[in-house]
PDB file of C-alpha atoms in Angstrom:
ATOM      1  CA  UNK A  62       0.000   0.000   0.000  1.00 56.00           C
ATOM      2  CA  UNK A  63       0.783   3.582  -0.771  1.00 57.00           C
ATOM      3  CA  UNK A  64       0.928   5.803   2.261  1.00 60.00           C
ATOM      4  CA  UNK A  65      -0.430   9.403   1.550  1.00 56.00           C
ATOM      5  CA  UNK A  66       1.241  12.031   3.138  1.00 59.00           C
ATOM      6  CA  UNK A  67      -0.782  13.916   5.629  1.00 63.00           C
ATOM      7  CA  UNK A  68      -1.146  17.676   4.681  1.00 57.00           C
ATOM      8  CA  UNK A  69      -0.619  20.070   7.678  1.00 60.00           C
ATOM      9  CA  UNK A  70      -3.893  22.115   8.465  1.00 59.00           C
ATOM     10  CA  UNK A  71      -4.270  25.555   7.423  1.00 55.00           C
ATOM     11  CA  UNK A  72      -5.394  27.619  10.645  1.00 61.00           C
ATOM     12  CA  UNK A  73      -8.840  30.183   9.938  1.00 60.00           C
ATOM     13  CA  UNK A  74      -7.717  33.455  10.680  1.00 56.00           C
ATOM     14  CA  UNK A  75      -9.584  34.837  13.877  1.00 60.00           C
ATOM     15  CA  UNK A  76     -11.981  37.270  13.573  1.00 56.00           C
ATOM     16  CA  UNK A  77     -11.968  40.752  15.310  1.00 55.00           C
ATOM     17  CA  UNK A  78     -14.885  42.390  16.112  1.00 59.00           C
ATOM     18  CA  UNK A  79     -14.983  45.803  16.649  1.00 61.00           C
ATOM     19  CA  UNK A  80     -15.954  47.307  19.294  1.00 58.00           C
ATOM     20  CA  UNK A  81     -19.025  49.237  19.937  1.00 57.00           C
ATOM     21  CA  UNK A  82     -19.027  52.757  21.823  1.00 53.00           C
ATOM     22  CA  UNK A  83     -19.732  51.488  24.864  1.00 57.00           C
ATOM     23  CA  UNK A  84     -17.125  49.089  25.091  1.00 58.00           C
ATOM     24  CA  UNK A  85     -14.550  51.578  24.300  1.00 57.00           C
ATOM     25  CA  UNK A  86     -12.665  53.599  26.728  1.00 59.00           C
ATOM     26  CA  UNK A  87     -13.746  57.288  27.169  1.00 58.00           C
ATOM     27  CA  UNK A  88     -10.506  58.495  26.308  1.00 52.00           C
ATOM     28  CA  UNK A  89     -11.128  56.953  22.661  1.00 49.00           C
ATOM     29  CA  UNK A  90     -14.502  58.297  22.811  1.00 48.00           C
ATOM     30  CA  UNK A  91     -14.085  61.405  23.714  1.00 50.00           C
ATOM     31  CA  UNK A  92     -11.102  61.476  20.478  1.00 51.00           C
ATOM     32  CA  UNK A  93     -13.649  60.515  17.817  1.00 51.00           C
ATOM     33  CA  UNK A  94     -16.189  63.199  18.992  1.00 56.00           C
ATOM     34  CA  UNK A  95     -13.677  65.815  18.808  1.00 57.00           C
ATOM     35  CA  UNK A  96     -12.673  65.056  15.426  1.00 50.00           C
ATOM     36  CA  UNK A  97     -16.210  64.815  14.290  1.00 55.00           C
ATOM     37  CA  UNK A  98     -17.019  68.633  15.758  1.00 54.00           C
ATOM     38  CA  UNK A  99     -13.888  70.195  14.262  1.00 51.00           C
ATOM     39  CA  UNK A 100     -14.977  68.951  10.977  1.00 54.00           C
ATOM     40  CA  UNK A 101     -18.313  69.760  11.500  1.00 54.00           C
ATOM     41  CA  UNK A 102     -16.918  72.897  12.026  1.00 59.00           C
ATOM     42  CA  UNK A 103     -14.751  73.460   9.409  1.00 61.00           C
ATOM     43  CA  UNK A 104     -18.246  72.949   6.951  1.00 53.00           C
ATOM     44  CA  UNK A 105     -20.119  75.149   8.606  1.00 58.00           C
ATOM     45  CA  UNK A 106     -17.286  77.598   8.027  1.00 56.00           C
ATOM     46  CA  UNK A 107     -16.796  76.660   4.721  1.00 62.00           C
ATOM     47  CA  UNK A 108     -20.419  77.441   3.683  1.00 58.00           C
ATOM     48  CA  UNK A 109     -20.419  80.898   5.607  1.00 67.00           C
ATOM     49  CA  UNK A 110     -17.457  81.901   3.376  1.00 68.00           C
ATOM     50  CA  UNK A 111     -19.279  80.658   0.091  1.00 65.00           C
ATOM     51  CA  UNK A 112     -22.231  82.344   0.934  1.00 60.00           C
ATOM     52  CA  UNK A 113     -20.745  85.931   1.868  1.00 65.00           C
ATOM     53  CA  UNK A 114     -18.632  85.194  -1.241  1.00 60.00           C
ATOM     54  CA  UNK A 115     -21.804  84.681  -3.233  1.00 57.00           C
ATOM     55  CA  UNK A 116     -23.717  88.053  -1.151  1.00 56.00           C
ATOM     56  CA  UNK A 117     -20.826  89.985  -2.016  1.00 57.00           C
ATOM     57  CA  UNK A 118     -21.002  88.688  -6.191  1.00 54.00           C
ATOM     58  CA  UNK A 119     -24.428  89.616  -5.577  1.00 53.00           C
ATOM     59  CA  UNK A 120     -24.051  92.705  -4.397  1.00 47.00           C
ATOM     60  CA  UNK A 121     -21.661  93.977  -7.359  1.00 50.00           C
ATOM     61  CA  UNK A 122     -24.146  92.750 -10.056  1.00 44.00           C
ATOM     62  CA  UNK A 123     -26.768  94.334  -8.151  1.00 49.00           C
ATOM     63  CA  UNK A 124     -24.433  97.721  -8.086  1.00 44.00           C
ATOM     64  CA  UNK A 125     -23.454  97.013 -12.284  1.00 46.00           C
ATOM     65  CA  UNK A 126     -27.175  96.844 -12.971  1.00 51.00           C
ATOM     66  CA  UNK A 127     -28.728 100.213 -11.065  1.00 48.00           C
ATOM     67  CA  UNK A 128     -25.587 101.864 -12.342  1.00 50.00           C
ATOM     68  CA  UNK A 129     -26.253 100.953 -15.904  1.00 51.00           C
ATOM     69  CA  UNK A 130     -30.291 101.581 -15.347  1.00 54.00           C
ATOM     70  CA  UNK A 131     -29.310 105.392 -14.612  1.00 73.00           C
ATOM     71  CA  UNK A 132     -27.259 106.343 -17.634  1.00 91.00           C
ATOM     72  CA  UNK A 133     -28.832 109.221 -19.861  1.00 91.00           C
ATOM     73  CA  UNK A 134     -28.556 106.420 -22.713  1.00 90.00           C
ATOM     74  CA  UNK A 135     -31.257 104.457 -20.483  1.00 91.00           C
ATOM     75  CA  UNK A 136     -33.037 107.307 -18.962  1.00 90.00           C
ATOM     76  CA  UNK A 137     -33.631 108.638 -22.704  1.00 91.00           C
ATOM     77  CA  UNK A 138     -35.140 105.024 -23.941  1.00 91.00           C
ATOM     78  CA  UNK A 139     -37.688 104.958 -20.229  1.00 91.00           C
ATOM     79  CA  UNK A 140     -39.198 107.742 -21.757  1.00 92.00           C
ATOM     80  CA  UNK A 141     -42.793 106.950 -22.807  1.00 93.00           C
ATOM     81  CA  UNK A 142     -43.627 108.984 -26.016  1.00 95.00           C
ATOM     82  CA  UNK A 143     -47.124 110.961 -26.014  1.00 96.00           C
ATOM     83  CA  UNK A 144     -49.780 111.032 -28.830  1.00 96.00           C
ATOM     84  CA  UNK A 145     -50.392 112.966 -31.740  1.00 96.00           C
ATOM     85  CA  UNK A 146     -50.504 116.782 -30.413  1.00 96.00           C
ATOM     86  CA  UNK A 147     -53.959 116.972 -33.055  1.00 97.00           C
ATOM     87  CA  UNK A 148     -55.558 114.604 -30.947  1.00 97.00           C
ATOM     88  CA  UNK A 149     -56.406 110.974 -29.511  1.00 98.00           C
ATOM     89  CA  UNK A 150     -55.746 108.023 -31.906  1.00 98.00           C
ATOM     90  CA  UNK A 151     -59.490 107.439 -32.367  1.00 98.00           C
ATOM     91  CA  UNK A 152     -59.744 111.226 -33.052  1.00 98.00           C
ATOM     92  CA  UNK A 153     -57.150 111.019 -35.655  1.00 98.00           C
ATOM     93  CA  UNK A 154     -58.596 108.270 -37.513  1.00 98.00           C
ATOM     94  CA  UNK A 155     -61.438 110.558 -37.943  1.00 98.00           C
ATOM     95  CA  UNK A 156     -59.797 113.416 -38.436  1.00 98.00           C
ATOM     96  CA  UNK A 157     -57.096 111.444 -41.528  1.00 98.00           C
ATOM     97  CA  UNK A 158     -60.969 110.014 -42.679  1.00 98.00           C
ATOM     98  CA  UNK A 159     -59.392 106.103 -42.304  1.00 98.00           C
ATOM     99  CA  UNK A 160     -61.956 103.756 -43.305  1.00 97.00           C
ATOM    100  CA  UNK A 161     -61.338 100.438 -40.577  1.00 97.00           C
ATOM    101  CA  UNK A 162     -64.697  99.362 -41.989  1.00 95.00           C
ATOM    102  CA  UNK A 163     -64.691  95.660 -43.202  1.00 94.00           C
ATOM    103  CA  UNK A 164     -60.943  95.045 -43.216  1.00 96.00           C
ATOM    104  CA  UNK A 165     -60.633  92.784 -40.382  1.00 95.00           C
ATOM    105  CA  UNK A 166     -60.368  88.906 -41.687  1.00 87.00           C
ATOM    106  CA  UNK A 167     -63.416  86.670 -40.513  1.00 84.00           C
ATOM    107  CA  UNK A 168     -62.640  83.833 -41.660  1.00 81.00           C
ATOM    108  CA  UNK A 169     -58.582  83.276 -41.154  1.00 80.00           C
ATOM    109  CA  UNK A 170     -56.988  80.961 -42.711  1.00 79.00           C
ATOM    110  CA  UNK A 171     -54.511  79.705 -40.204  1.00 85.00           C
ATOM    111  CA  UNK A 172     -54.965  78.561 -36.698  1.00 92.00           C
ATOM    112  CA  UNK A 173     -53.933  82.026 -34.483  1.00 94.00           C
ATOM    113  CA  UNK A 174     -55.107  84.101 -32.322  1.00 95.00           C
ATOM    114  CA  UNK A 175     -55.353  87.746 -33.560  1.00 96.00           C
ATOM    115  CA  UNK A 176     -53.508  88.755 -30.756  1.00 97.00           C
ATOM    116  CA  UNK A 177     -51.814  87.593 -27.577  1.00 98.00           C
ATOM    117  CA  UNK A 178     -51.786  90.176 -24.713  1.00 98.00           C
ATOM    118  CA  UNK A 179     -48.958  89.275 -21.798  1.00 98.00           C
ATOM    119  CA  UNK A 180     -48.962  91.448 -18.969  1.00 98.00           C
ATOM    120  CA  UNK A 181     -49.334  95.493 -20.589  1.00 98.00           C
ATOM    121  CA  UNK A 182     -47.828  94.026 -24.120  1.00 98.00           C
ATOM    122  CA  UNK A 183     -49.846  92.777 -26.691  1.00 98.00           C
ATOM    123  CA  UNK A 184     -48.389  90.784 -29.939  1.00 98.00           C
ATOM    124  CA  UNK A 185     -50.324  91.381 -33.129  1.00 98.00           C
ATOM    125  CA  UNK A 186     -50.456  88.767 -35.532  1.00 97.00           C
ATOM    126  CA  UNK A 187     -49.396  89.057 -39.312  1.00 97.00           C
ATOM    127  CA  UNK A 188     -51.565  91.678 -41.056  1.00 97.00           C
ATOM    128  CA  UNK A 189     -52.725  91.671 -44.993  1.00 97.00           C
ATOM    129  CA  UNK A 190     -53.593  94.586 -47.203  1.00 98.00           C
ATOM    130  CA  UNK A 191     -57.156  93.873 -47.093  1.00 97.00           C
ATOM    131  CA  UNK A 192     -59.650  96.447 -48.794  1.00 97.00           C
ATOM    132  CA  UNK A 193     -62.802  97.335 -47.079  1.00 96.00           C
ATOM    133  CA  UNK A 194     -64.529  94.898 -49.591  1.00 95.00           C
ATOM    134  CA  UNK A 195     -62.353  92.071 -47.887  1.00 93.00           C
ATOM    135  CA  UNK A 196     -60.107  91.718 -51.235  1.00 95.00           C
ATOM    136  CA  UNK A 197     -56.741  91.919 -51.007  1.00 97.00           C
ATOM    137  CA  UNK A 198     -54.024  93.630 -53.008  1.00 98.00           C
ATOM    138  CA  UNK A 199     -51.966  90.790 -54.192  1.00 98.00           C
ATOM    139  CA  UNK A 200     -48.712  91.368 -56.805  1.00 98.00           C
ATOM    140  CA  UNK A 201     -44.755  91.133 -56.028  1.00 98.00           C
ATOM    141  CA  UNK A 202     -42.623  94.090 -55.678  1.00 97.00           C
ATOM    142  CA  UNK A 203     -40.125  94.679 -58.194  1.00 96.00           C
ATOM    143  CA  UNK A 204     -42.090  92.834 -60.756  1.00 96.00           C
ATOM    144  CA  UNK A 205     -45.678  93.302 -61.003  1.00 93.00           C
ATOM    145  CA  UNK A 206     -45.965  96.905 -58.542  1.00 96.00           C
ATOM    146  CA  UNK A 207     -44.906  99.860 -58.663  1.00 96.00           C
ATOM    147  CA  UNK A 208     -42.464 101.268 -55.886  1.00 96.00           C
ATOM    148  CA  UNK A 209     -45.598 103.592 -54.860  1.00 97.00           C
ATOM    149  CA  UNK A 210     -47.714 100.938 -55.318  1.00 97.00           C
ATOM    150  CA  UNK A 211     -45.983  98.827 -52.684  1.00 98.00           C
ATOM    151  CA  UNK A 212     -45.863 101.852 -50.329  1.00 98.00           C
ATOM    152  CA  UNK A 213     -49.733 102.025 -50.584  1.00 98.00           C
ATOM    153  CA  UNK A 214     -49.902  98.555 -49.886  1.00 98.00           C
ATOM    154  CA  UNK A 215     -47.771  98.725 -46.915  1.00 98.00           C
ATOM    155  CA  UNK A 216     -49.865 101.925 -45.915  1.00 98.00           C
ATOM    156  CA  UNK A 217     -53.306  99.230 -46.353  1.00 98.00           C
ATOM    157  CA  UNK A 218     -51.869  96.658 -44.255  1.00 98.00           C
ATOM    158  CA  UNK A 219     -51.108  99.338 -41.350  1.00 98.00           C
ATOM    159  CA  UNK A 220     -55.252 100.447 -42.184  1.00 98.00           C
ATOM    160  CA  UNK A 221     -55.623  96.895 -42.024  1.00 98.00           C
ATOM    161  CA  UNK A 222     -53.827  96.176 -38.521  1.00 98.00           C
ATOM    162  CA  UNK A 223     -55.236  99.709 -37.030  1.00 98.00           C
ATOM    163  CA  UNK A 224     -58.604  97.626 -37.405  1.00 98.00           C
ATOM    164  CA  UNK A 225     -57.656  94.414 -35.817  1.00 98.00           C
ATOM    165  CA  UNK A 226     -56.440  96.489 -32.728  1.00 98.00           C
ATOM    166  CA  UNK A 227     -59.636  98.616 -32.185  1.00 98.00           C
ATOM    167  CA  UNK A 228     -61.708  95.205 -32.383  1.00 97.00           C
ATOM    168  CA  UNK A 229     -59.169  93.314 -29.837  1.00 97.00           C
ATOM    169  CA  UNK A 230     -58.784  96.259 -27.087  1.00 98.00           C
ATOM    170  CA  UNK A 231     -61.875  98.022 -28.189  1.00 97.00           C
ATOM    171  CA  UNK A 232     -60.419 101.156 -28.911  1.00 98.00           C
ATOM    172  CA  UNK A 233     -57.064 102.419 -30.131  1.00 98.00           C
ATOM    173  CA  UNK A 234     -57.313 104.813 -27.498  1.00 98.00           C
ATOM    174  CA  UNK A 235     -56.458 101.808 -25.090  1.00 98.00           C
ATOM    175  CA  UNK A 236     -53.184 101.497 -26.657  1.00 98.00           C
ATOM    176  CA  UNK A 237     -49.920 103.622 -25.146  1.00 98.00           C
ATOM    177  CA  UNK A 238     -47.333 102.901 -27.441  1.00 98.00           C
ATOM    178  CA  UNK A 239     -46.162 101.325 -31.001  1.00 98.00           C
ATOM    179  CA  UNK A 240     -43.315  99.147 -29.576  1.00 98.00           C
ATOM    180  CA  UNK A 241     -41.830  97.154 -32.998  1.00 98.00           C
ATOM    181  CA  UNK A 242     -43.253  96.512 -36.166  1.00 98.00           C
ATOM    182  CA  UNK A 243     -41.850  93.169 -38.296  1.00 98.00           C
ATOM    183  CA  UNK A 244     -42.372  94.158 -42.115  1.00 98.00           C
ATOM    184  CA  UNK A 245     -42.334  91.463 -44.832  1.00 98.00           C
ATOM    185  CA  UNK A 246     -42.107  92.212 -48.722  1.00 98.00           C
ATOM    186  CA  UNK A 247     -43.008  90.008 -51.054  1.00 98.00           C
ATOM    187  CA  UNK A 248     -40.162  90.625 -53.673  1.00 98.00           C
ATOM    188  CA  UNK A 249     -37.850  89.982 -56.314  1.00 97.00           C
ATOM    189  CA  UNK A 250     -34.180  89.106 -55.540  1.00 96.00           C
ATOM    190  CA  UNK A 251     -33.044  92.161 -56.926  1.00 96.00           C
ATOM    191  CA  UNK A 252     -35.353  94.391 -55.010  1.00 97.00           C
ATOM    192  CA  UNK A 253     -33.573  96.257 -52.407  1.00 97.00           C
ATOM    193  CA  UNK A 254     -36.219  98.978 -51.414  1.00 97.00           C
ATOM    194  CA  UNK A 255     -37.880  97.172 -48.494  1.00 98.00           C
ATOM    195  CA  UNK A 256     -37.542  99.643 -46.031  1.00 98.00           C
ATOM    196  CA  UNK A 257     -38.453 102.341 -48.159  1.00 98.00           C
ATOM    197  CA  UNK A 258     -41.955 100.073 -48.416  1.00 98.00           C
ATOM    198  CA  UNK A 259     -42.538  99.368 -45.185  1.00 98.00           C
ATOM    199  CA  UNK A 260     -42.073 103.317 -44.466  1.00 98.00           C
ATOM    200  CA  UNK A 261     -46.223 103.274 -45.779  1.00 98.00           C
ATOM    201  CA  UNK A 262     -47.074 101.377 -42.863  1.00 98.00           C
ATOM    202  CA  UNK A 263     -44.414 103.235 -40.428  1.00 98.00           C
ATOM    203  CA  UNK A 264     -45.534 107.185 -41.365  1.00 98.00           C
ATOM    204  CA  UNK A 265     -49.224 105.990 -40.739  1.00 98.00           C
ATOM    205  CA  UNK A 266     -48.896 105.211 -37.493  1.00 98.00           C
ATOM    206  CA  UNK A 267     -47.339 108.139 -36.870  1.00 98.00           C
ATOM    207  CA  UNK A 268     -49.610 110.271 -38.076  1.00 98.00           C
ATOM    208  CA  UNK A 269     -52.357 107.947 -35.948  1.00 98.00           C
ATOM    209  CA  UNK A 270     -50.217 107.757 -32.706  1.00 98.00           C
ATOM    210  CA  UNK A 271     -48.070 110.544 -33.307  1.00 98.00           C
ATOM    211  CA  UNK A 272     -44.717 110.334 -31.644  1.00 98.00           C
ATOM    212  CA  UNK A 273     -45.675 106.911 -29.480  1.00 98.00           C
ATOM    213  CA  UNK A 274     -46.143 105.771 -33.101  1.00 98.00           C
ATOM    214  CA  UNK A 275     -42.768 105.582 -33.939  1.00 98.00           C
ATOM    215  CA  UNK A 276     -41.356 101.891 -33.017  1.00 97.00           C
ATOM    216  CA  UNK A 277     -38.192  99.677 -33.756  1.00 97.00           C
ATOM    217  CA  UNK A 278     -38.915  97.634 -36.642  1.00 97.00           C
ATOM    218  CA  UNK A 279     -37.963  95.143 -38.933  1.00 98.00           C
ATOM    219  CA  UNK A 280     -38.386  95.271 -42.775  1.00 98.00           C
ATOM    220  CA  UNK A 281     -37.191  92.090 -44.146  1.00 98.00           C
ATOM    221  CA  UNK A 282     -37.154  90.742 -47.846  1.00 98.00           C
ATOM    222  CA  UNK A 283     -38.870  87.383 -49.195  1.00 97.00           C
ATOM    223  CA  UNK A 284     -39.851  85.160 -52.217  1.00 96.00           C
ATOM    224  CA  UNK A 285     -43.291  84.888 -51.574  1.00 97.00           C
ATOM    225  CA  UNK A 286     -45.986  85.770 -48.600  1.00 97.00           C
ATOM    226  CA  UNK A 287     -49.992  84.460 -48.522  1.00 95.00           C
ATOM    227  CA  UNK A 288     -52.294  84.733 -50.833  1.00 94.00           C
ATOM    228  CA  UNK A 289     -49.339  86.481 -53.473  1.00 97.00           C
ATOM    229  CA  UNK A 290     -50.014  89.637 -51.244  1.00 98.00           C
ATOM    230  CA  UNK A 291     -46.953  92.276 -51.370  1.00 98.00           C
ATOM    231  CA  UNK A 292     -47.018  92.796 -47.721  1.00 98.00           C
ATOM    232  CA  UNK A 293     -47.410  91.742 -44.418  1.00 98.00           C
ATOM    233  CA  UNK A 294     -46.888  93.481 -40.592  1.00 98.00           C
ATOM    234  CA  UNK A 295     -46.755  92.531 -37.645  1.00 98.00           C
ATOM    235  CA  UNK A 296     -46.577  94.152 -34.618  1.00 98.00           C
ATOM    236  CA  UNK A 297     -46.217  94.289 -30.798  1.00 98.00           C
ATOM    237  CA  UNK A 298     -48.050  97.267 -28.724  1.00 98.00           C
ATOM    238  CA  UNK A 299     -48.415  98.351 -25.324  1.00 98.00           C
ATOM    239  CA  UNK A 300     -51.322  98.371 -23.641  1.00 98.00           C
ATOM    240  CA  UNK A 301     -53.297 100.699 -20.355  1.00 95.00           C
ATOM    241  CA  UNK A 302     -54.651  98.063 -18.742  1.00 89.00           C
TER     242      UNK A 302
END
């Protein structure tokens, strides 16, 4: 017989449990709590700095912003604009003999509201030169109008929109100010005379609103607008409400 070799046995290693806090001595104890406070400690003092760092951020952007807001350049564009010095925008329609009569769409085309009012500022949707028949004036600039037909045109839509904004506040009285104006001319690429265009719609409401008539504005080029009308405006207004 073949005697097998005995292999020696391989000892477990002994397991230490740890001890819990009332087993240890109060010298540890007391050790462990200290370190835990100072480093409590040291994060509370951390987040005091961030947060006076971030007050005193604050503050500066707080000091930029009132010290930009009193600049003659700012003080100058705070000023509201009054009416026409002839009279009240409903006056004046009168008064130019503007016929709103019949040029306000009833059935649109699209899905849209007429207009959108957000606090005191109301946003005017896209406006057609729309004849108190309810035709339109359709044609391209450059090819098939004139330059002073397109003017007229432009001067139509702003007839048109003047309309739309006495049926959605009720009266044009109710509005304070002309605050930007987005023209759109249906033209041909070599057409360059848009602003000169949308200048029909811009001088009317001036001569409606007088100086709170005047807005910034847009007057932007394109191949081809609704119905093959020459022009469209849109606008945003503010409102006494």
């Amino acid at each position: 017989t073949v005697r097998v070799p005995r292999l020696p046995s391989v000892r477990r290693p002994r397991l230490v449990r740890r001890p819990t806090l009332h087993e240890m001595p109060s010298a540890v104890v007391l050790a462990l709590g200290s370190v835990t406070a100072v480093a409590a400690t040291s994060c509370a003092v951390s987040l005091r700095r961030q947060s006076r760092a971030s007050s005193r951020s604050g503050a500066r952007v707080r000091s930029v912003r009132v010290a930009a807001a009193s600049c003659p350049e700012i003080e100058a564009l705070q000023v509201v604009p009054g009416w026409h010095p002839e009279g009240t925008p409903e006056e004046r329609v009168v008064q130019l003999g503007l016929e709103l009569g019949g040029r306000v769409a009833t059935n649109p085309a699209g899905v849209f509201y007429p207009a959108v009012l957000v606090g005191d500022i109301a946003y005017v949707s896209g406006q057609v030169p729309r004849n108190t028949d309810g035709t339109c004036i359709l044609g391209k600039c450059g090819a098939d109008l004139s330059d002073e037909a397109a003017v007229e045109a432009a001067r139509v839509v702003g007839i048109t929109m003047l309309a739309t904004m006495r049926q959605q506040f009720g009266s044009l009285d109710n509005i304070v100010r002309i605050v930007k104006v987005n023209g759109f001319v249906n033209c041909t690429a070599e057409f360059t005379a848009q602003p000169a265009v949308v200048n029909g719609l811009a001088n009317l409401f001036i001569d409606v609103f007088g100086p709170a008539g005047k807005s910034s504005r847009s007057a932007v080029g394109c191949s081809g607008l609704p119905l093959g009308i020459p022009v469209e405006a849109e606008a945003v207004v503010q409102l006494r409400v």
